[in-house]
CSV table of C-alpha atoms in Angstrom, one decimal:
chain,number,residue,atom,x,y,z
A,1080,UNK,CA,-15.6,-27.8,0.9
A,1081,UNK,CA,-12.8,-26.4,-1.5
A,1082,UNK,CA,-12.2,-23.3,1.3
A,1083,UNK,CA,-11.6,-20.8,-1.9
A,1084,UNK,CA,-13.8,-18.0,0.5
A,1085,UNK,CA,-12.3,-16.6,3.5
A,1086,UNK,CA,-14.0,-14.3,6.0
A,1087,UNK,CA,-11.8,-12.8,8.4
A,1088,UNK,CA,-13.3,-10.7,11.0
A,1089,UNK,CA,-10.9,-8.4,12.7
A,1090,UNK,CA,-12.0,-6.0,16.0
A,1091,UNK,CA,-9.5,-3.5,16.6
A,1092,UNK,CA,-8.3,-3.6,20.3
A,1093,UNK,CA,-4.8,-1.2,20.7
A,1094,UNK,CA,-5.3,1.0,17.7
A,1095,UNK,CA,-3.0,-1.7,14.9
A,1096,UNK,CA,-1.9,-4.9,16.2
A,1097,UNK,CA,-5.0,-6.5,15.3
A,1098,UNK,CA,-5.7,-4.9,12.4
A,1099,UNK,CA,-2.3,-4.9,11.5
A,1100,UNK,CA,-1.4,-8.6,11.4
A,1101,UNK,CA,-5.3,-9.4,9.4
A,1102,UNK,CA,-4.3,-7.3,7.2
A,1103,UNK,CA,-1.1,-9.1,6.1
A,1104,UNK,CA,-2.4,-12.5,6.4
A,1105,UNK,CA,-5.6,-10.9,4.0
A,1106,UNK,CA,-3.8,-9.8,1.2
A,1107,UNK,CA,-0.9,-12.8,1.8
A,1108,UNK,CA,-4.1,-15.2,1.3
A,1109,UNK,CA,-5.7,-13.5,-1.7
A,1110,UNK,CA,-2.0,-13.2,-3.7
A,1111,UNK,CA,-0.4,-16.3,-2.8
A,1112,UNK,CA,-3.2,-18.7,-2.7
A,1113,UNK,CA,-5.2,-17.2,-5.0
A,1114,UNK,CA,-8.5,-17.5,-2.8
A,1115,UNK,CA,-11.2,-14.7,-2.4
A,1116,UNK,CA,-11.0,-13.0,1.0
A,1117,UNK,CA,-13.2,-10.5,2.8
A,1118,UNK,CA,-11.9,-9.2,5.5
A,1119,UNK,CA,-14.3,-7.3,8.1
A,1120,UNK,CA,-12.9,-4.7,10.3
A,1121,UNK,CA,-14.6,-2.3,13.1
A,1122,UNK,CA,-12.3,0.7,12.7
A,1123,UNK,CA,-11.6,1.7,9.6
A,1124,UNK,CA,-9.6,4.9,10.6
A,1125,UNK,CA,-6.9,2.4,12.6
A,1126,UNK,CA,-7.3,0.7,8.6
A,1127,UNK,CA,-6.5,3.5,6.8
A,1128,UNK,CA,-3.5,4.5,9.1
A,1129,UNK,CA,-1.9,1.5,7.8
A,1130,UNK,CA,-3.5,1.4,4.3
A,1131,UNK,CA,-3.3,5.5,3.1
A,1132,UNK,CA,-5.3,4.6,-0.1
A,1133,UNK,CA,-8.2,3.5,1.9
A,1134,UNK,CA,-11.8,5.0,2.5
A,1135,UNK,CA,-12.1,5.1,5.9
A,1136,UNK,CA,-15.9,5.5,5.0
A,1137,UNK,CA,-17.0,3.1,2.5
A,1138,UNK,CA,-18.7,0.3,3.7
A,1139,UNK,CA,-17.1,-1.9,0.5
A,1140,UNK,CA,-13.8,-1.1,-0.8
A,1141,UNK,CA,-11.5,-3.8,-2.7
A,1142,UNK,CA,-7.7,-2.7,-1.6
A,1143,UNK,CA,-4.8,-5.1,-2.4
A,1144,UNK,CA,-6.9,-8.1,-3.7
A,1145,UNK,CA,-8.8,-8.0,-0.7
A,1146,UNK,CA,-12.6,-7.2,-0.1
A,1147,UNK,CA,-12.8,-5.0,2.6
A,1148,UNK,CA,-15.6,-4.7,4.3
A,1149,UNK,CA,-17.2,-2.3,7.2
A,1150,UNK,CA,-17.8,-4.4,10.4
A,1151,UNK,CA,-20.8,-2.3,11.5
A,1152,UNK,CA,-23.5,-2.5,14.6
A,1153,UNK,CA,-26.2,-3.7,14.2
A,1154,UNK,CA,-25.2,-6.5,11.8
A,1155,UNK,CA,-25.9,-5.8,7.9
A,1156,UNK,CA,-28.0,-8.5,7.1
A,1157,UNK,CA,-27.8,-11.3,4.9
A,1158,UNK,CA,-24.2,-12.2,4.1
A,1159,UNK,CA,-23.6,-15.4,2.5
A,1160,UNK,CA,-21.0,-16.8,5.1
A,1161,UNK,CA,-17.2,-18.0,3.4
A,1162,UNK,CA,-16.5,-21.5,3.3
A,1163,UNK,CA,-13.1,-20.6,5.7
A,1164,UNK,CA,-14.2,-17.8,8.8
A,1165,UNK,CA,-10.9,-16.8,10.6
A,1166,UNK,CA,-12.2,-14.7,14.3
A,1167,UNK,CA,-9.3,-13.4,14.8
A,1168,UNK,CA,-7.9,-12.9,18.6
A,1169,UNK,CA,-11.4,-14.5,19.7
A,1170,UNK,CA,-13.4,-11.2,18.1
A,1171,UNK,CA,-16.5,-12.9,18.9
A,1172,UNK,CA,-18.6,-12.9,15.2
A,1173,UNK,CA,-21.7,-11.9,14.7
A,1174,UNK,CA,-24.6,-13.9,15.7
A,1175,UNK,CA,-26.6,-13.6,13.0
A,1176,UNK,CA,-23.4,-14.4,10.8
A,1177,UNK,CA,-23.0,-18.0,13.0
A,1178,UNK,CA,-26.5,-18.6,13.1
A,1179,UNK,CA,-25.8,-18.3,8.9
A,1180,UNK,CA,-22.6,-20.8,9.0
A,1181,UNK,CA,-24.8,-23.5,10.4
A,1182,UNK,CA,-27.2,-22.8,8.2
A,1183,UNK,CA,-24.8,-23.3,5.2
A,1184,UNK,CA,-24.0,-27.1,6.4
A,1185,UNK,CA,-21.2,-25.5,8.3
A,1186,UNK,CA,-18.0,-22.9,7.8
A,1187,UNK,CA,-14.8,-23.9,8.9
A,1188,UNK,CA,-14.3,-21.8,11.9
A,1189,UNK,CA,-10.7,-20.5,12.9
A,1190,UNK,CA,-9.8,-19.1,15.7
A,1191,UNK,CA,-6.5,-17.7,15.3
A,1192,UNK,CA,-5.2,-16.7,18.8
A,1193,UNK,CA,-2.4,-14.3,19.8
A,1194,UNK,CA,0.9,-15.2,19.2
A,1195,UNK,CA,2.8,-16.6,22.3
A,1196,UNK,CA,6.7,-18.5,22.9
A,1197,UNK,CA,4.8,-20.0,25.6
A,1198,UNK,CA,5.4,-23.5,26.0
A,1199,UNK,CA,1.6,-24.6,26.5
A,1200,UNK,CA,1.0,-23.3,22.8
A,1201,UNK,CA,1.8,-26.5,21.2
A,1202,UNK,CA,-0.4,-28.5,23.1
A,1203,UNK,CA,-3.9,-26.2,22.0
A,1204,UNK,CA,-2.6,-25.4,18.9
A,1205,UNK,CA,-5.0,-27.0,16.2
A,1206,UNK,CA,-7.4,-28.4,18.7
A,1207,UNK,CA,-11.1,-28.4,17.9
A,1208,UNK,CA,-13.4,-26.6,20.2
A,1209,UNK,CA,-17.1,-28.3,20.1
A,1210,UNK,CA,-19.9,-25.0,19.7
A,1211,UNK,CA,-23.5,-25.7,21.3
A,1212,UNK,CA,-24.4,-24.4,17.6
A,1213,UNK,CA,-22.6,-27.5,16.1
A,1214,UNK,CA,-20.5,-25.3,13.9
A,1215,UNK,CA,-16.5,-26.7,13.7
A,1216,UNK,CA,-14.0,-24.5,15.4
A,1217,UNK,CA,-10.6,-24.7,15.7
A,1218,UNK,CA,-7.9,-23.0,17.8
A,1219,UNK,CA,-5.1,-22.1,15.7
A,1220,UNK,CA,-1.8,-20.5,17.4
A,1221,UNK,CA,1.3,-18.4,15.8
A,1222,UNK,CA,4.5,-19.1,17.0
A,1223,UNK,CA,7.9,-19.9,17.2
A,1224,UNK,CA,8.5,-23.8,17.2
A,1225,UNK,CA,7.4,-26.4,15.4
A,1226,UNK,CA,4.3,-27.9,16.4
A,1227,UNK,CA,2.6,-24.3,16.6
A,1228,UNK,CA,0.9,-22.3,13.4
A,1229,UNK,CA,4.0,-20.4,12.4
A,1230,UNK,CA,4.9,-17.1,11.8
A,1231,UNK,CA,2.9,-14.5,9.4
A,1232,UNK,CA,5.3,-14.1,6.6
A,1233,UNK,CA,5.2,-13.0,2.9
A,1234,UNK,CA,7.1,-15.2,0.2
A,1235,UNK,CA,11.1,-13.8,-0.6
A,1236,UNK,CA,10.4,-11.4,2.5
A,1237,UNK,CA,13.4,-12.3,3.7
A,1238,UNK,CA,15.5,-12.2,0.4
A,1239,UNK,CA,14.0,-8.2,-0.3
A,1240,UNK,CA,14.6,-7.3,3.2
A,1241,UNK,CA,18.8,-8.3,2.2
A,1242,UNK,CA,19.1,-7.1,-0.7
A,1243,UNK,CA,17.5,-3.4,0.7
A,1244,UNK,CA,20.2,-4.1,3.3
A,1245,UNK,CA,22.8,-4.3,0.9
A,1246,UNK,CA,22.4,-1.6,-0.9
A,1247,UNK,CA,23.2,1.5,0.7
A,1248,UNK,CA,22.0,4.0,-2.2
A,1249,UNK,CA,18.6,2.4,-1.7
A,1250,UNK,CA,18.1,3.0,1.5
A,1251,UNK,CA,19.1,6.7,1.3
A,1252,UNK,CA,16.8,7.8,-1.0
A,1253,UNK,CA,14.0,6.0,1.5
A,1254,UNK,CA,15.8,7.6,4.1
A,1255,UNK,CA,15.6,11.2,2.2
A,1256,UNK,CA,12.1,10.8,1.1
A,1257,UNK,CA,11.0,10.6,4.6
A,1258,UNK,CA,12.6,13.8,5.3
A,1259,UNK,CA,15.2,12.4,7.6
A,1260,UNK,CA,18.1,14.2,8.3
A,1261,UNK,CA,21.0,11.3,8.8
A,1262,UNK,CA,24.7,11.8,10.1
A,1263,UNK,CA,26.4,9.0,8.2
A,1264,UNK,CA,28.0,7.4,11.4
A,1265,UNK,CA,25.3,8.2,13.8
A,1266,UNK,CA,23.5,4.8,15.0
A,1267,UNK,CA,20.0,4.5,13.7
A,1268,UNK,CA,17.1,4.0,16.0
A,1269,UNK,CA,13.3,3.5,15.9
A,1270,UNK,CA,11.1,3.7,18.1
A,1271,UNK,CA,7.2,2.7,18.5
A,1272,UNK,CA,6.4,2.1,21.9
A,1273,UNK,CA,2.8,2.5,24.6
A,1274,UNK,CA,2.7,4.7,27.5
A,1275,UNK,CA,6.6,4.5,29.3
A,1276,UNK,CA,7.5,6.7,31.7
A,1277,UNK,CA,11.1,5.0,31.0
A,1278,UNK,CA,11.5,7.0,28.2
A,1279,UNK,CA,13.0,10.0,30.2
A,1280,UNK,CA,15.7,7.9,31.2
A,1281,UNK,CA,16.7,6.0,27.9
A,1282,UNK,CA,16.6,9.2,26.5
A,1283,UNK,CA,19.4,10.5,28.9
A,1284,UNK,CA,21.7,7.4,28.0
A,1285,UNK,CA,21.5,8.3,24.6
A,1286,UNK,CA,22.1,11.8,25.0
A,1287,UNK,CA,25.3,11.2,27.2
A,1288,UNK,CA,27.0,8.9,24.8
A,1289,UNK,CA,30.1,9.4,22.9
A,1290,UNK,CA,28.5,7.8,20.0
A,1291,UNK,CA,26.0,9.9,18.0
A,1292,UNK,CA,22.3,8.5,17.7
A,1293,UNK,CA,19.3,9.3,15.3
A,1294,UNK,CA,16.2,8.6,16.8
A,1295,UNK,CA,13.3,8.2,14.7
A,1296,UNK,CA,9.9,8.0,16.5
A,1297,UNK,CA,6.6,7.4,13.9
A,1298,UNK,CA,3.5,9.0,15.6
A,1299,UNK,CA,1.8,6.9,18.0
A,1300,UNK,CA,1.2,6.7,22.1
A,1301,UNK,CA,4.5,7.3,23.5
A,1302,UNK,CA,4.3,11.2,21.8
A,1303,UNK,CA,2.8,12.8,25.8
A,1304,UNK,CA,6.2,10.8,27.0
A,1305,UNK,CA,8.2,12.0,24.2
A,1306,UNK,CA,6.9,15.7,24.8
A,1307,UNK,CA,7.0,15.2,28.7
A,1308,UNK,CA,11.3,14.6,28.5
A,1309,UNK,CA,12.1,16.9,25.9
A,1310,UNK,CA,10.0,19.7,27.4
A,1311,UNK,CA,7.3,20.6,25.0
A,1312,UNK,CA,3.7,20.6,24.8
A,1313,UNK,CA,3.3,18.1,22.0
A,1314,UNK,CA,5.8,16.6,19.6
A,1315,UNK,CA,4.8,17.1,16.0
A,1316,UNK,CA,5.4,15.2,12.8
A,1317,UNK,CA,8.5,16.7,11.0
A,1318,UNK,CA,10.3,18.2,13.9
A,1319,UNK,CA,13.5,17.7,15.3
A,1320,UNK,CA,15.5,17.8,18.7
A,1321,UNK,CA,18.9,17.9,19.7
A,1322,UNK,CA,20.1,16.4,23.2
A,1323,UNK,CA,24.1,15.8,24.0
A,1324,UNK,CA,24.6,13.2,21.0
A,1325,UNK,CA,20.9,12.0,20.6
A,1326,UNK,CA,19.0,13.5,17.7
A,1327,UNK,CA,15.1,13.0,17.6
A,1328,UNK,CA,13.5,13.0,14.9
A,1329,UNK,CA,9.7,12.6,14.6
A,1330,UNK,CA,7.7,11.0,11.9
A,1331,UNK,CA,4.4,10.6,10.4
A,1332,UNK,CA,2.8,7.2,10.6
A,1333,UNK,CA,3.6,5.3,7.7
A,1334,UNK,CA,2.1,2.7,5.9
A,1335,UNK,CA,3.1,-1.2,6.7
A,1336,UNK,CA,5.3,-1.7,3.5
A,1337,UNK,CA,7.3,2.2,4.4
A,1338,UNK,CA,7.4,0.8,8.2
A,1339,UNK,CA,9.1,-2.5,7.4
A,1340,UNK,CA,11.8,-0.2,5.4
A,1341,UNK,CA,11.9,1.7,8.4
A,1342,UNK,CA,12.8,-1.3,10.2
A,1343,UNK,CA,15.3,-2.5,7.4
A,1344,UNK,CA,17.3,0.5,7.5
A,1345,UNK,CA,17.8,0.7,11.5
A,1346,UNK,CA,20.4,-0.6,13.5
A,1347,UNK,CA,18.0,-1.3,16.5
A,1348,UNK,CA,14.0,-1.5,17.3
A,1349,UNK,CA,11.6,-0.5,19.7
A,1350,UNK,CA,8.6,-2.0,18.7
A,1351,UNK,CA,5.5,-3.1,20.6
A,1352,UNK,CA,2.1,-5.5,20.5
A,1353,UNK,CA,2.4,-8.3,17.8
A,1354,UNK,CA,2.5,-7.4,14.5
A,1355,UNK,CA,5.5,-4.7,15.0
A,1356,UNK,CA,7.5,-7.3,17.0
A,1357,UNK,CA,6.9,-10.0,14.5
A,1358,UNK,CA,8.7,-7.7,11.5
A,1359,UNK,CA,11.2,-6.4,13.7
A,1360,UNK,CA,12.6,-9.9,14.0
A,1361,UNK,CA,12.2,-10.1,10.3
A,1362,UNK,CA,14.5,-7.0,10.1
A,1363,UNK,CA,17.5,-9.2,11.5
A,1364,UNK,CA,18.2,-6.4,14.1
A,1365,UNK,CA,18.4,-6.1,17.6
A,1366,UNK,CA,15.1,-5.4,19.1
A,1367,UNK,CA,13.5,-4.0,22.4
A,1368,UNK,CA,9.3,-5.3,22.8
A,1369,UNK,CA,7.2,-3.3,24.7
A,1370,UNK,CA,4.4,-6.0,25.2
A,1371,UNK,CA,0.7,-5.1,25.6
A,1372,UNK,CA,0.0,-4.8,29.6
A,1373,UNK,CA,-2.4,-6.9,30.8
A,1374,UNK,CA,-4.1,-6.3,34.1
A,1375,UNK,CA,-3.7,-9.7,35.6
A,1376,UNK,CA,0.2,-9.2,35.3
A,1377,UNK,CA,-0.5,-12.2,32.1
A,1378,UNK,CA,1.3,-10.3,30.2
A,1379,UNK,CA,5.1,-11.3,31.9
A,1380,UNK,CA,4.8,-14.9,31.3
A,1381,UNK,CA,4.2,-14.2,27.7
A,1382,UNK,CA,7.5,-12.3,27.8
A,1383,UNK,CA,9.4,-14.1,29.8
A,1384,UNK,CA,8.5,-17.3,28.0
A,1385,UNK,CA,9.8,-15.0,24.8
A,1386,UNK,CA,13.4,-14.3,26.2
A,1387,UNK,CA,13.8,-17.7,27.1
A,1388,UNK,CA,13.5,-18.6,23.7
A,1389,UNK,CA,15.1,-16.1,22.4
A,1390,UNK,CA,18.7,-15.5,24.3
A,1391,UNK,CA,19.1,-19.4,23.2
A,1392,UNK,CA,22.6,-19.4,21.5
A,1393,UNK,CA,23.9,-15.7,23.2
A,1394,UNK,CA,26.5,-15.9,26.0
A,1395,UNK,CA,25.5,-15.7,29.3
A,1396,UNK,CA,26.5,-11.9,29.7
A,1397,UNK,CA,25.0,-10.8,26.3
A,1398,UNK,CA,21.9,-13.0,27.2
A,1399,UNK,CA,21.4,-11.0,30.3
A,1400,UNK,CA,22.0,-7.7,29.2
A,1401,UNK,CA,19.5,-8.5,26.9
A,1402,UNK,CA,16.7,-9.5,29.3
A,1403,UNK,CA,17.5,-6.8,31.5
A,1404,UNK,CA,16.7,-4.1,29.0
A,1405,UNK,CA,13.5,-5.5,28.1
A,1406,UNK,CA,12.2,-6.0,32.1
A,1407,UNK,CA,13.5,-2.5,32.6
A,1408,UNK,CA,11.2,-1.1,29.6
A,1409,UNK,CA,8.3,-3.2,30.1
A,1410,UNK,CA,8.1,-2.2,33.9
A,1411,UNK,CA,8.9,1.5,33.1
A,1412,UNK,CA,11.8,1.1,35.6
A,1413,UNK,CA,15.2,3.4,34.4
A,1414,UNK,CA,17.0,2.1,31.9
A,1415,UNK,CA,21.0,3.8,31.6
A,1416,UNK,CA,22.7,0.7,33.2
A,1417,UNK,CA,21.0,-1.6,31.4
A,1418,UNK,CA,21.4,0.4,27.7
A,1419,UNK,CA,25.0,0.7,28.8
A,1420,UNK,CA,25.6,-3.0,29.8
A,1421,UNK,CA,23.6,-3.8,26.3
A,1422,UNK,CA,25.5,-1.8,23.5
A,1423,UNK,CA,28.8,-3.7,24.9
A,1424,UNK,CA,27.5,-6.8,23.2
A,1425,UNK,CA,26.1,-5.3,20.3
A,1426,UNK,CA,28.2,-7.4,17.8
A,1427,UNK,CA,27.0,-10.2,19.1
A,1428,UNK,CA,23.6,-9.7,19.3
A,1429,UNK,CA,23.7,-8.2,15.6
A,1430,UNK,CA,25.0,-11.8,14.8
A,1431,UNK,CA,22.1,-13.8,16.9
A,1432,UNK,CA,19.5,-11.2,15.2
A,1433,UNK,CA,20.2,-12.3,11.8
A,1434,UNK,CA,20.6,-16.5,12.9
A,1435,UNK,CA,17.1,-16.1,14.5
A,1436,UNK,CA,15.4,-14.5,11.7
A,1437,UNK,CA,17.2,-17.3,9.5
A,1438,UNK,CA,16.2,-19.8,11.8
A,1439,UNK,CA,12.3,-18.9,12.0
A,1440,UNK,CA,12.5,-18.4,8.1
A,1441,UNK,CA,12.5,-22.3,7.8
A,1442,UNK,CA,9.6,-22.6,9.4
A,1443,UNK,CA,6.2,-22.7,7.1
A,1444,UNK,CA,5.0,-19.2,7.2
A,1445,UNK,CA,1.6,-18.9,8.9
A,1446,UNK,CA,-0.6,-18.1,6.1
A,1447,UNK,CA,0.3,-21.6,4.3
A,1448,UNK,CA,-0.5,-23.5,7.4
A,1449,UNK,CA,-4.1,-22.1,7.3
A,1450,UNK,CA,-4.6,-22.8,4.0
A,1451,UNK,CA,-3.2,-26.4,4.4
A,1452,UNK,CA,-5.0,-27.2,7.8
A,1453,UNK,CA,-8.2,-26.2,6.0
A,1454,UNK,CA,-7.6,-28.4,3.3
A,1455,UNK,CA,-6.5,-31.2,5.6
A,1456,UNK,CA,-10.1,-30.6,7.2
A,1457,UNK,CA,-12.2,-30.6,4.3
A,1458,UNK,CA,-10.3,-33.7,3.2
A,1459,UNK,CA,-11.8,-35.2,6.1
């Protein structure tokens, strides 16, 4: 097995994490290592929100390199499984499409998981789960460290993402052709977040500050929070608000390339679920991750083990200012103090942004790893 066909099967779960982050490791397979992917996906509207060009009715569409295909119920029939099938986030595939795989002499079966600082990562990553079907799978984890899969990340991201930085003129014509309406001095913020009945309050510390700041909010779920604290009945793409020395500007939803710009050209990010908080790091800012909630309360381990990581290298004030923003967001608990305590160590936390992203830039991006563990596989 050469593993030049990839199958990657993607259900979408909060509206674009999922599909978000297949996606990118899609088209990074088909351009990079020249191989012929398909990838399947249950929602093509959350697709097309992140891809404009695409049908969010056809069936077959080829976008980017890619083969995209309609993951419909029941099953289509007789598809001639890949010689590499990434389930992505533990989907669950078809049956008829496993029942093929064995069939074939056996697919190798990927199981790329969620990414996670946690500390037990290492240990699973790349372990080999045996199926009652006798198909291969394999458990294959993102993360931060070595040992782990790696982060999803496109070759000379890094080197586009500084030289945007650098130049000014650049990123005002992005700026302008999104409409926004920028105060040279004011601070630049974005903001995509779930659900937060903090927002009232983060809003209020902005507004009250002597330093002017542009808020810039894409559509998405934290619009009925947005609308609750300014006052209105819905917030609408294109419109603007004015409290204190907080502007608010709302956007539409933009594509993945427009939204890493987006990223690029702020001084500081709000970002939430995985594949927002991966390219916020990659933006070599400051950031603020609203994780996904998960009922059993899961979900705090997987940030705390995050921050731990993370505030390596930042004093022990800046460190803690840090960590207390993000447990005030992701509890929905007010956050003035903790804003107030962060932005006096914003210096040094625009410092440690850009050493992390440099650091996690050495790593082997994720995509490669697949390719090579697959190759390592079929090598035997």
């Amino acid at each position: 097995m050469r593993g030049g066909s990839w199958d990657i099967f993607c259900t979408v779960v909060d509206n674009f994490g999922d599909i978000g982050v297949t996606w990118r490791l899609a088209k990074q397979l088909a351009a990079e290592h020249g191989l012929a992917v398909r990838l399947w996906v249950d929602d093509l509207s959350a697709f097309a929100s992140i891809c404009p060009q695409a049908d969010r009715q056809a069936p077959q569409q080829w976008r980017d390199g890619v083969d995209v295909r309609h993951w419909s119920t029941p099953w289509q029939g007789a598809i001639e499984p890949a010689e590499v099938v990434v389930e992505a986030f533990a989907c669950r595939l078809p049956a008829e499409y496993e029942a093929a795989m064995v069939g074939r002499g056996g697919s190798l079966w990927l199981n790329l998981e969620y990414l996670s600082a946690e500390d037990w990562v290492g240990n699973c990553h790349a372990l080999p789960s045996l199926q009652p079907s006798g198909a291969r799978k394999y458990f294959f984890f993102p993360g931060f460290v070595a040992g782990t899969g790696g982060l999803l990340r496109e070759r000379g991201l890094i080197a586009r993402r500084e030289a945007f930085q650098r130049d000014p003129l650049e990123q005002a014509r992005f700026i302008d052709a999104l409409g926004i309406q920028r105060t040279p001095a004011a601070r630049l913020v974005s903001l995509f977040a779930y659900e937060n009945p903090a927002l009232g309050s983060w809003l209020e510390a902005l507004a009250g500050e002597d330093r002017q700041t542009l808020l810039l909010v894409p559509q998405g779920r934290i619009a009925a929070n947005l609308s609750a604290s300014l006052g209105v009945d819905a917030v609408q793409a294109g419109e603007r608000f004015e409290r204190g020395s907080l502007s608010i500007q709302v956007l539409s939803f933009l594509s993945q390339e427009d939204y890493d710009r987006l990223l690029w050209c702020c001084d500081f990010n709000a970002v939430r679920g995985e594949d927002s908080f991966l390219r916020a790091q990659w933006a070599g800012r400051p950031l603020l991750w609203h994780i996904y909630p998960q009922e059993d309360d899961a979900h705090w381990d997987k940030l705390d083990a995050f921050l731990g990581l993370y505030r390596q290298g930042l004093s022990a004030r800046a460190g803690a200012a840090f960590a207390a923003l993000w447990r005030a967001w992701n509890a929905g608990e007010a956050m003035g103090a903790a804003w107030t305590e962060l932005v006096r160590h914003e210096a040094e936390l625009n410092r440690h942004a850009e050493r992390w992203c440099a650091e996690r830039a050495e790593q082997e991006d994720l995509a490669a790893q697949l390719v090579g563990f697959s190759r390592a596989i079929a090598r035997g």
